[in-house]
PDB file of C-alpha atoms in Angstrom:
ATOM      1  CA  MET A   1      30.734 -29.970  72.481  1.00 52.00           C
ATOM      2  CA  MET A   2      28.553 -32.928  71.387  1.00 53.00           C
ATOM      3  CA  ASN A   3      31.462 -34.383  69.429  1.00 55.00           C
ATOM      4  CA  PHE A   4      33.630 -34.281  72.543  1.00 51.00           C
ATOM      5  CA  LEU A   5      30.978 -36.096  74.640  1.00 52.00           C
ATOM      6  CA  LYS A   6      30.869 -38.878  72.048  1.00 58.00           C
ATOM      7  CA  SER A   7      34.643 -39.178  71.731  1.00 58.00           C
ATOM      8  CA  ILE A   8      36.831 -42.032  73.003  1.00 62.00           C
ATOM      9  CA  LYS A   9      38.823 -39.543  75.066  1.00 57.00           C
ATOM     10  CA  PHE A  10      35.695 -38.570  76.997  1.00 55.00           C
ATOM     11  CA  ARG A  11      34.796 -42.224  77.612  1.00 64.00           C
ATOM     12  CA  ILE A  12      38.280 -42.934  78.968  1.00 62.00           C
ATOM     13  CA  MET A  13      37.974 -39.975  81.317  1.00 62.00           C
ATOM     14  CA  LEU A  14      34.629 -41.307  82.551  1.00 63.00           C
ATOM     15  CA  CYS A  15      36.192 -44.691  83.203  1.00 65.00           C
ATOM     16  CA  LEU A  16      39.055 -43.154  85.153  1.00 62.00           C
ATOM     17  CA  LEU A  17      36.587 -41.055  87.137  1.00 63.00           C
ATOM     18  CA  ALA A  18      34.508 -44.149  87.935  1.00 66.00           C
ATOM     19  CA  LEU A  19      37.660 -45.961  89.017  1.00 62.00           C
ATOM     20  CA  LEU A  20      38.682 -43.110  91.325  1.00 61.00           C
ATOM     21  CA  ILE A  21      35.207 -42.935  92.839  1.00 64.00           C
ATOM     22  CA  GLY A  22      35.334 -46.696  93.424  1.00 62.00           C
ATOM     23  CA  ILE A  23      38.697 -46.378  95.168  1.00 60.00           C
ATOM     24  CA  MET A  24      37.381 -43.573  97.377  1.00 59.00           C
ATOM     25  CA  LEU A  25      34.295 -45.529  98.358  1.00 58.00           C
ATOM     26  CA  TYR A  26      36.393 -48.588  99.102  1.00 55.00           C
ATOM     27  CA  ALA A  27      38.744 -46.527 101.271  1.00 53.00           C
ATOM     28  CA  VAL A  28      35.821 -45.072 103.221  1.00 52.00           C
ATOM     29  CA  PHE A  29      34.066 -48.367 103.895  1.00 53.00           C
ATOM     30  CA  VAL A  30      37.149 -50.436 104.537  1.00 54.00           C
ATOM     31  CA  GLY A  31      39.732 -48.325 106.275  1.00 52.00           C
ATOM     32  CA  GLY A  32      38.654 -44.676 106.170  1.00 49.00           C
ATOM     33  CA  TYR A  33      40.039 -42.185 103.682  1.00 47.00           C
ATOM     34  CA  THR A  34      43.215 -40.169 103.504  1.00 49.00           C
ATOM     35  CA  ILE A  35      43.999 -36.610 102.599  1.00 47.00           C
ATOM     36  CA  GLY A  36      45.946 -37.857  99.578  1.00 50.00           C
ATOM     37  CA  ALA A  37      43.004 -39.747  98.241  1.00 49.00           C
ATOM     38  CA  VAL A  38      40.706 -36.735  98.586  1.00 50.00           C
ATOM     39  CA  SER A  39      43.307 -34.531  96.884  1.00 54.00           C
ATOM     40  CA  LEU A  40      43.670 -37.032  94.069  1.00 50.00           C
ATOM     41  CA  PHE A  41      39.906 -37.108  93.627  1.00 49.00           C
ATOM     42  CA  GLN A  42      39.621 -33.342  93.565  1.00 54.00           C
ATOM     43  CA  THR A  43      42.422 -33.102  91.010  1.00 57.00           C
ATOM     44  CA  ALA A  44      40.734 -35.662  88.824  1.00 51.00           C
ATOM     45  CA  ILE A  45      37.330 -33.939  88.799  1.00 53.00           C
ATOM     46  CA  ALA A  46      38.686 -30.345  88.481  1.00 57.00           C
ATOM     47  CA  PRO A  47      38.360 -30.249  84.633  1.00 59.00           C
ATOM     48  CA  PHE A  48      34.764 -31.432  84.932  1.00 51.00           C
ATOM     49  CA  GLN A  49      33.992 -28.770  87.508  1.00 55.00           C
ATOM     50  CA  LYS A  50      35.412 -26.025  85.227  1.00 59.00           C
ATOM     51  CA  ALA A  51      33.445 -27.318  82.285  1.00 54.00           C
ATOM     52  CA  SER A  52      30.318 -27.505  84.400  1.00 52.00           C
ATOM     53  CA  ASN A  53      30.783 -23.939  85.635  1.00 59.00           C
ATOM     54  CA  ALA A  54      31.328 -22.651  82.085  1.00 60.00           C
ATOM     55  CA  ILE A  55      28.218 -24.427  80.841  1.00 59.00           C
ATOM     56  CA  SER A  56      26.247 -23.132  83.814  1.00 58.00           C
ATOM     57  CA  GLU A  57      27.321 -19.546  83.148  1.00 64.00           C
ATOM     58  CA  LYS A  58      26.433 -19.880  79.460  1.00 61.00           C
ATOM     59  CA  VAL A  59      23.027 -21.323  80.267  1.00 57.00           C
ATOM     60  CA  GLU A  60      22.405 -18.562  82.801  1.00 63.00           C
ATOM     61  CA  TYR A  61      23.376 -15.914  80.183  1.00 61.00           C
ATOM     62  CA  VAL A  62      21.019 -17.409  77.587  1.00 61.00           C
ATOM     63  CA  LEU A  63      18.174 -17.666  80.098  1.00 61.00           C
ATOM     64  CA  ASP A  64      18.761 -14.036  81.121  1.00 63.00           C
ATOM     65  CA  LEU A  65      18.524 -12.955  77.490  1.00 58.00           C
ATOM     66  CA  TYR A  66      15.330 -14.948  77.106  1.00 59.00           C
ATOM     67  CA  ARG A  67      13.731 -13.620  80.303  1.00 64.00           C
ATOM     68  CA  ASN A  68      14.663  -9.985  79.609  1.00 68.00           C
ATOM     69  CA  ALA A  69      14.471  -9.950  75.814  1.00 65.00           C
ATOM     70  CA  GLU A  70      11.561  -7.539  75.742  1.00 60.00           C
ATOM     71  CA  SER A  71      13.196  -5.024  78.085  1.00 70.00           C
ATOM     72  CA  TYR A  72      16.496  -5.259  76.163  1.00 64.00           C
ATOM     73  CA  TYR A  73      14.644  -4.662  72.896  1.00 61.00           C
ATOM     74  CA  GLU A  74      12.915  -1.609  74.340  1.00 67.00           C
ATOM     75  CA  GLU A  75      16.203  -0.222  75.674  1.00 72.00           C
ATOM     76  CA  ASN A  76      17.857  -0.696  72.273  1.00 73.00           C
ATOM     77  CA  ARG A  77      14.933   0.957  70.528  1.00 71.00           C
ATOM     78  CA  GLU A  78      15.117   3.964  72.858  1.00 73.00           C
ATOM     79  CA  LEU A  79      18.878   4.199  72.365  1.00 75.00           C
ATOM     80  CA  ARG A  80      18.473   4.130  68.578  1.00 76.00           C
ATOM     81  CA  GLN A  81      15.849   6.867  68.783  1.00 76.00           C
ATOM     82  CA  GLU A  82      18.145   8.972  70.949  1.00 75.00           C
ATOM     83  CA  ILE A  83      21.046   8.485  68.530  1.00 78.00           C
ATOM     84  CA  ASN A  84      18.843   9.458  65.559  1.00 74.00           C
ATOM     85  CA  LYS A  85      17.676  12.538  67.452  1.00 73.00           C
ATOM     86  CA  ILE A  86      21.284  13.569  68.146  1.00 74.00           C
ATOM     87  CA  HIS A  87      22.207  13.072  64.474  1.00 68.00           C
ATOM     88  CA  THR A  88      19.229  15.208  63.403  1.00 70.00           C
ATOM     89  CA  GLU A  89      20.126  17.944  65.869  1.00 66.00           C
ATOM     90  CA  LEU A  90      23.739  17.930  64.639  1.00 64.00           C
ATOM     91  CA  ALA A  91      22.568  18.202  61.018  1.00 63.00           C
ATOM     92  CA  ASP A  92      20.210  21.066  61.932  1.00 65.00           C
ATOM     93  CA  TYR A  93      23.049  22.777  63.768  1.00 63.00           C
ATOM     94  CA  GLU A  94      25.362  22.499  60.766  1.00 64.00           C
ATOM     95  CA  ASP A  95      22.644  23.816  58.436  1.00 61.00           C
ATOM     96  CA  THR A  96      21.898  26.714  60.773  1.00 65.00           C
ATOM     97  CA  LYS A  97      25.585  27.499  61.134  1.00 61.00           C
ATOM     98  CA  ALA A  98      26.092  27.490  57.349  1.00 63.00           C
ATOM     99  CA  GLU A  99      23.051  29.718  56.790  1.00 66.00           C
ATOM    100  CA  LEU A 100      24.218  32.142  59.471  1.00 65.00           C
ATOM    101  CA  GLU A 101      27.622  32.373  57.804  1.00 66.00           C
ATOM    102  CA  ARG A 102      25.962  33.149  54.456  1.00 67.00           C
ATOM    103  CA  LEU A 103      23.753  35.799  56.033  1.00 67.00           C
ATOM    104  CA  GLN A 104      26.781  37.395  57.667  1.00 69.00           C
ATOM    105  CA  ALA A 105      28.474  37.473  54.263  1.00 70.00           C
ATOM    106  CA  PHE A 106      25.452  39.263  52.746  1.00 74.00           C
ATOM    107  CA  ILE A 107      25.551  41.771  55.584  1.00 76.00           C
ATOM    108  CA  GLY A 108      29.165  42.375  54.569  1.00 77.00           C
ATOM    109  CA  ILE A 109      27.977  43.426  51.095  1.00 81.00           C
ATOM    110  CA  LYS A 110      25.904  46.212  52.592  1.00 76.00           C
ATOM    111  CA  GLU A 111      28.793  47.290  54.808  1.00 79.00           C
ATOM    112  CA  LYS A 112      31.093  47.605  51.783  1.00 82.00           C
ATOM    113  CA  HIS A 113      28.491  49.313  49.583  1.00 83.00           C
ATOM    114  CA  ASP A 114      26.330  51.534  51.749  1.00 86.00           C
ATOM    115  CA  ASP A 115      24.616  53.031  48.666  1.00 90.00           C
ATOM    116  CA  TYR A 116      22.969  49.679  47.876  1.00 91.00           C
ATOM    117  CA  SER A 117      19.305  49.011  48.546  1.00 93.00           C
ATOM    118  CA  MET A 118      19.028  45.256  48.916  1.00 92.00           C
ATOM    119  CA  THR A 119      16.358  42.650  49.525  1.00 93.00           C
ATOM    120  CA  ALA A 120      16.576  39.970  52.138  1.00 89.00           C
ATOM    121  CA  PRO A 121      18.336  36.839  50.858  1.00 91.00           C
ATOM    122  CA  PHE A 122      16.232  34.617  48.596  1.00 94.00           C
ATOM    123  CA  ASP A 123      16.545  30.858  48.231  1.00 93.00           C
ATOM    124  CA  VAL A 124      17.272  29.318  44.847  1.00 96.00           C
ATOM    125  CA  ILE A 125      14.244  27.062  44.361  1.00 96.00           C
ATOM    126  CA  GLY A 126      15.270  25.416  41.102  1.00 96.00           C
ATOM    127  CA  TYR A 127      17.352  25.623  37.954  1.00 97.00           C
ATOM    128  CA  VAL A 128      15.754  25.904  34.513  1.00 96.00           C
ATOM    129  CA  THR A 129      15.840  22.483  32.850  1.00 94.00           C
ATOM    130  CA  ASN A 130      18.306  22.012  29.988  1.00 92.00           C
ATOM    131  CA  ASP A 131      19.594  25.593  30.206  1.00 95.00           C
ATOM    132  CA  VAL A 132      23.357  25.446  29.694  1.00 95.00           C
ATOM    133  CA  TYR A 133      23.637  29.034  30.927  1.00 96.00           C
ATOM    134  CA  GLY A 134      22.391  28.165  34.406  1.00 96.00           C
ATOM    135  CA  SER A 135      19.195  30.250  34.650  1.00 97.00           C
ATOM    136  CA  PHE A 136      17.295  29.611  37.880  1.00 98.00           C
ATOM    137  CA  MET A 137      14.246  30.583  39.930  1.00 98.00           C
ATOM    138  CA  ILE A 138      14.202  32.336  43.305  1.00 97.00           C
ATOM    139  CA  ASP A 139      11.460  32.588  45.917  1.00 96.00           C
ATOM    140  CA  GLY A 140      11.159  36.377  45.660  1.00 96.00           C
ATOM    141  CA  GLY A 141       9.067  38.546  43.362  1.00 96.00           C
ATOM    142  CA  SER A 142       7.293  41.885  42.991  1.00 96.00           C
ATOM    143  CA  GLU A 143       5.633  41.504  46.377  1.00 96.00           C
ATOM    144  CA  ASP A 144       9.114  41.289  47.901  1.00 95.00           C
ATOM    145  CA  GLY A 145      10.385  44.500  46.291  1.00 95.00           C
ATOM    146  CA  VAL A 146      11.964  42.883  43.221  1.00 97.00           C
ATOM    147  CA  SER A 147      11.745  44.479  39.747  1.00 96.00           C
ATOM    148  CA  LEU A 148      12.687  43.408  36.222  1.00 96.00           C
ATOM    149  CA  TYR A 149      16.400  43.767  35.418  1.00 95.00           C
ATOM    150  CA  ASP A 150      17.416  44.192  39.045  1.00 96.00           C
ATOM    151  CA  THR A 151      20.963  43.026  39.734  1.00 97.00           C
ATOM    152  CA  VAL A 152      21.344  39.620  41.401  1.00 97.00           C
ATOM    153  CA  VAL A 153      24.469  38.850  43.429  1.00 96.00           C
ATOM    154  CA  SER A 154      25.892  36.291  45.805  1.00 93.00           C
ATOM    155  CA  ASP A 155      28.217  37.065  48.675  1.00 89.00           C
ATOM    156  CA  LEU A 156      31.126  36.203  46.355  1.00 92.00           C
ATOM    157  CA  GLY A 157      30.273  37.986  43.119  1.00 94.00           C
ATOM    158  CA  LEU A 158      27.888  39.085  40.382  1.00 97.00           C
ATOM    159  CA  VAL A 159      25.310  36.473  39.374  1.00 98.00           C
ATOM    160  CA  GLY A 160      22.971  38.034  36.787  1.00 97.00           C
ATOM    161  CA  VAL A 161      19.682  39.936  36.457  1.00 97.00           C
ATOM    162  CA  ILE A 162      15.967  39.373  36.960  1.00 98.00           C
ATOM    163  CA  THR A 163      14.458  38.566  33.539  1.00 97.00           C
ATOM    164  CA  GLU A 164      11.032  37.204  34.489  1.00 97.00           C
ATOM    165  CA  LEU A 165       8.993  38.514  37.397  1.00 97.00           C
ATOM    166  CA  GLY A 166       6.098  37.080  39.335  1.00 96.00           C
ATOM    167  CA  GLU A 167       4.515  38.112  42.604  1.00 96.00           C
ATOM    168  CA  HIS A 168       6.496  35.633  44.693  1.00 95.00           C
ATOM    169  CA  THR A 169       8.986  34.067  42.280  1.00 97.00           C
ATOM    170  CA  SER A 170      11.444  35.369  39.678  1.00 98.00           C
ATOM    171  CA  LYS A 171      13.730  34.013  36.996  1.00 98.00           C
ATOM    172  CA  VAL A 172      17.406  34.961  37.022  1.00 98.00           C
ATOM    173  CA  THR A 173      19.516  34.978  33.842  1.00 97.00           C
ATOM    174  CA  THR A 174      23.181  34.547  34.703  1.00 98.00           C
ATOM    175  CA  ILE A 175      26.282  36.218  33.287  1.00 97.00           C
ATOM    176  CA  LEU A 176      27.020  32.949  31.443  1.00 97.00           C
ATOM    177  CA  SER A 177      24.268  33.840  28.966  1.00 97.00           C
ATOM    178  CA  PRO A 178      25.029  35.614  25.649  1.00 96.00           C
ATOM    179  CA  ASP A 179      21.762  37.527  26.185  1.00 95.00           C
ATOM    180  CA  LEU A 180      23.481  39.540  28.899  1.00 95.00           C
ATOM    181  CA  SER A 181      26.251  42.118  28.446  1.00 94.00           C
ATOM    182  CA  VAL A 182      28.171  43.722  31.298  1.00 95.00           C
ATOM    183  CA  SER A 183      30.649  46.578  31.070  1.00 95.00           C
ATOM    184  CA  ALA A 184      33.678  45.328  32.997  1.00 96.00           C
ATOM    185  CA  CYS A 185      37.283  46.172  33.773  1.00 94.00           C
ATOM    186  CA  THR A 186      40.325  44.848  35.577  1.00 90.00           C
ATOM    187  CA  SER A 187      40.787  45.832  39.187  1.00 85.00           C
ATOM    188  CA  ALA A 188      44.375  47.017  38.680  1.00 80.00           C
ATOM    189  CA  SER A 189      44.847  48.576  35.214  1.00 80.00           C
ATOM    190  CA  ARG A 190      41.136  49.371  34.712  1.00 84.00           C
ATOM    191  CA  GLU A 191      41.391  47.987  31.175  1.00 90.00           C
ATOM    192  CA  LYS A 192      37.823  47.718  29.893  1.00 93.00           C
ATOM    193  CA  GLY A 193      35.839  45.195  27.903  1.00 94.00           C
ATOM    194  CA  ILE A 194      32.351  43.748  27.530  1.00 95.00           C
ATOM    195  CA  LEU A 195      31.493  40.631  29.504  1.00 97.00           C
ATOM    196  CA  THR A 196      29.116  38.216  27.811  1.00 96.00           C
ATOM    197  CA  GLY A 197      28.542  34.497  27.401  1.00 96.00           C
ATOM    198  CA  SER A 198      28.987  31.798  24.795  1.00 94.00           C
ATOM    199  CA  ILE A 199      27.700  28.257  24.686  1.00 94.00           C
ATOM    200  CA  SER A 200      31.183  26.745  24.415  1.00 93.00           C
ATOM    201  CA  LEU A 201      32.481  28.584  27.491  1.00 95.00           C
ATOM    202  CA  ALA A 202      29.239  28.146  29.425  1.00 96.00           C
ATOM    203  CA  MET A 203      29.660  24.365  29.205  1.00 94.00           C
ATOM    204  CA  ASP A 204      32.701  24.850  31.443  1.00 95.00           C
ATOM    205  CA  GLY A 205      31.014  27.427  33.674  1.00 95.00           C
ATOM    206  CA  LEU A 206      32.920  30.324  32.080  1.00 97.00           C
ATOM    207  CA  CYS A 207      32.065  33.581  30.302  1.00 97.00           C
ATOM    208  CA  LYS A 208      34.276  35.954  28.299  1.00 96.00           C
ATOM    209  CA  LEU A 209      35.518  39.518  28.391  1.00 96.00           C
ATOM    210  CA  GLU A 210      35.529  40.753  24.778  1.00 95.00           C
ATOM    211  CA  TYR A 211      37.009  43.685  22.832  1.00 93.00           C
ATOM    212  CA  LEU A 212      40.278  43.865  24.709  1.00 93.00           C
ATOM    213  CA  ASP A 213      43.275  45.478  23.042  1.00 90.00           C
ATOM    214  CA  LYS A 214      45.221  42.868  21.082  1.00 88.00           C
ATOM    215  CA  ASP A 215      48.306  43.885  23.073  1.00 88.00           C
ATOM    216  CA  THR A 216      46.455  43.531  26.361  1.00 88.00           C
ATOM    217  CA  SER A 217      48.508  43.136  29.499  1.00 86.00           C
ATOM    218  CA  LEU A 218      45.762  41.100  31.135  1.00 88.00           C
ATOM    219  CA  LYS A 219      47.109  38.051  32.992  1.00 88.00           C
ATOM    220  CA  LYS A 220      45.639  34.968  34.603  1.00 90.00           C
ATOM    221  CA  GLU A 221      44.048  35.333  38.039  1.00 90.00           C
ATOM    222  CA  LYS A 222      43.413  39.076  37.626  1.00 93.00           C
ATOM    223  CA  ILE A 223      40.163  40.250  39.205  1.00 95.00           C
ATOM    224  CA  ILE A 224      37.393  41.533  36.928  1.00 96.00           C
ATOM    225  CA  LEU A 225      34.908  44.149  38.236  1.00 96.00           C
ATOM    226  CA  THR A 226      31.787  45.902  36.963  1.00 96.00           C
ATOM    227  CA  THR A 227      32.333  49.458  35.700  1.00 94.00           C
ATOM    228  CA  GLY A 228      28.773  50.631  36.374  1.00 91.00           C
ATOM    229  CA  GLU A 229      28.738  52.516  33.047  1.00 88.00           C
ATOM    230  CA  ASN A 230      25.448  51.299  31.589  1.00 82.00           C
ATOM    231  CA  GLY A 231      23.488  51.825  34.782  1.00 88.00           C
ATOM    232  CA  LEU A 232      22.316  48.212  34.905  1.00 90.00           C
ATOM    233  CA  PHE A 233      24.951  47.013  37.365  1.00 94.00           C
ATOM    234  CA  PRO A 234      26.556  48.846  40.285  1.00 94.00           C
ATOM    235  CA  GLU A 235      30.173  49.903  39.980  1.00 93.00           C
ATOM    236  CA  GLY A 236      33.046  47.922  41.439  1.00 92.00           C
ATOM    237  CA  TYR A 237      31.280  44.609  42.139  1.00 94.00           C
ATOM    238  CA  VAL A 238      33.428  41.498  41.674  1.00 95.00           C
ATOM    239  CA  ILE A 239      32.565  39.432  38.607  1.00 97.00           C
ATOM    240  CA  GLY A 240      35.309  36.821  38.559  1.00 97.00           C
ATOM    241  CA  TYR A 241      38.888  36.001  37.647  1.00 96.00           C
ATOM    242  CA  VAL A 242      40.835  35.709  34.403  1.00 96.00           C
ATOM    243  CA  LYS A 243      41.200  32.073  33.416  1.00 95.00           C
ATOM    244  CA  ASP A 244      42.931  32.521  30.066  1.00 94.00           C
ATOM    245  CA  VAL A 245      43.649  35.176  27.395  1.00 94.00           C
ATOM    246  CA  ALA A 246      43.506  34.632  23.623  1.00 93.00           C
ATOM    247  CA  MET A 247      43.016  36.449  20.309  1.00 91.00           C
ATOM    248  CA  ASP A 248      39.540  36.477  18.783  1.00 88.00           C
ATOM    249  CA  ASP A 249      38.808  35.086  15.319  1.00 84.00           C
ATOM    250  CA  THR A 250      39.449  38.428  13.584  1.00 83.00           C
ATOM    251  CA  GLY A 251      42.890  38.816  15.074  1.00 84.00           C
ATOM    252  CA  LEU A 252      42.109  42.478  15.781  1.00 90.00           C
ATOM    253  CA  THR A 253      41.181  42.181  19.450  1.00 92.00           C
ATOM    254  CA  ALA A 254      41.758  39.832  22.337  1.00 93.00           C
ATOM    255  CA  TYR A 255      39.371  38.264  24.805  1.00 94.00           C
ATOM    256  CA  ALA A 256      39.699  36.674  28.230  1.00 95.00           C
ATOM    257  CA  ALA A 257      37.917  33.593  29.533  1.00 96.00           C
ATOM    258  CA  ILE A 258      36.476  34.562  32.910  1.00 97.00           C
ATOM    259  CA  GLU A 259      35.714  32.222  35.792  1.00 97.00           C
ATOM    260  CA  PRO A 260      32.850  33.734  37.792  1.00 97.00           C
ATOM    261  CA  ALA A 261      33.577  34.300  41.472  1.00 96.00           C
ATOM    262  CA  SER A 262      30.303  32.516  42.292  1.00 95.00           C
ATOM    263  CA  ASP A 263      29.618  28.900  41.372  1.00 95.00           C
ATOM    264  CA  LEU A 264      26.656  29.885  39.206  1.00 96.00           C
ATOM    265  CA  LYS A 265      25.331  26.358  38.710  1.00 91.00           C
ATOM    266  CA  ASN A 266      25.315  25.435  42.384  1.00 93.00           C
ATOM    267  CA  LEU A 267      23.823  28.452  44.153  1.00 94.00           C
ATOM    268  CA  SER A 268      21.557  28.124  47.166  1.00 91.00           C
ATOM    269  CA  MET A 269      20.961  31.756  48.157  1.00 92.00           C
ATOM    270  CA  VAL A 270      21.197  35.162  46.461  1.00 95.00           C
ATOM    271  CA  VAL A 271      20.366  38.817  47.129  1.00 95.00           C
ATOM    272  CA  VAL A 272      18.734  41.296  44.748  1.00 96.00           C
ATOM    273  CA  ILE A 273      20.143  44.840  44.585  1.00 96.00           C
ATOM    274  CA  THR A 274      17.120  47.028  43.900  1.00 95.00           C
ATOM    275  CA  ASP A 275      18.884  50.401  43.832  1.00 95.00           C
ATOM    276  CA  PHE A 276      22.380  51.904  43.875  1.00 94.00           C
ATOM    277  CA  ASN A 277      24.175  55.129  42.990  1.00 91.00           C
ATOM    278  CA  GLY A 278      24.195  55.618  39.223  1.00 88.00           C
ATOM    279  CA  LYS A 279      21.369  53.206  38.451  1.00 89.00           C
ATOM    280  CA  ALA A 280      19.730  54.065  35.137  1.00 80.00           C
ATOM    281  CA  GLU A 281      16.073  55.100  35.342  1.00 65.00           C
ATOM    282  CA  ASN A 282      13.527  53.455  33.043  1.00 50.00           C
ATOM    283  CA  PHE A 283      16.147  50.984  31.832  1.00 52.00           C
ATOM    284  CA  ASN A 284      15.104  49.190  28.652  1.00 48.00           C
ATOM    285  CA  ALA A 285      16.694  45.782  28.160  1.00 47.00           C
ATOM    286  CA  ASP A 286      16.130  45.937  24.427  1.00 46.00           C
TER     287      ASP A 286
END
């Protein structure tokens, strides 16, 4: 804008405007004025009037911002607070919805297995550092009805057992660990094997079903279930799915790599099964 005011073009326009004003004044004092002269004058000053109006509106806008800056700031602050509140409420709603869905899934376990005695769901409060087998702690212990070697499950499948017990916390060893053995079978053919862990498979979140017949008919994606034979785990609970089948090092038997139905290294909530039909009494883990 300042460059325009200093330009030659602007100076020429001022000169023309001064000339027109002089003509108008001369017409008034000497012989009156005519409609044509007035029209010519109005046409000449129209661009200046538009520019003046635009500048006036801009100045008025800036002054309004200045006069009402404090109230505008307060309104913006209140709006931001309201938006943050809505975002928090939406996040709480999503969390509540997800938790409700998990609780409904755990209720489904009881409906399918009415012989189970189960605890309320426990939160996973932390994983054991540097444990490749995914051991973790839960916020339930002896004061919550939990005992050593109780079965731990998610709504999707078998997780492991309680191996350390406190009053209000417990440690869970998962089925990825070689310290744990589970009698298991296929859901269709009922072909049996022993489920255990190995460090190489555990790195990929897998465990293995050992001692299968070398001519096994086991195929990928087949469902693997607990047999309930040793009394440590209930019968017919989902463990996972066949990922691959191969011969063991001896060449005498086969084994299957099993992908657990639960994501054992990213659990948030589990349930402990404290009793079931066929549970062994005075079970000794050794």
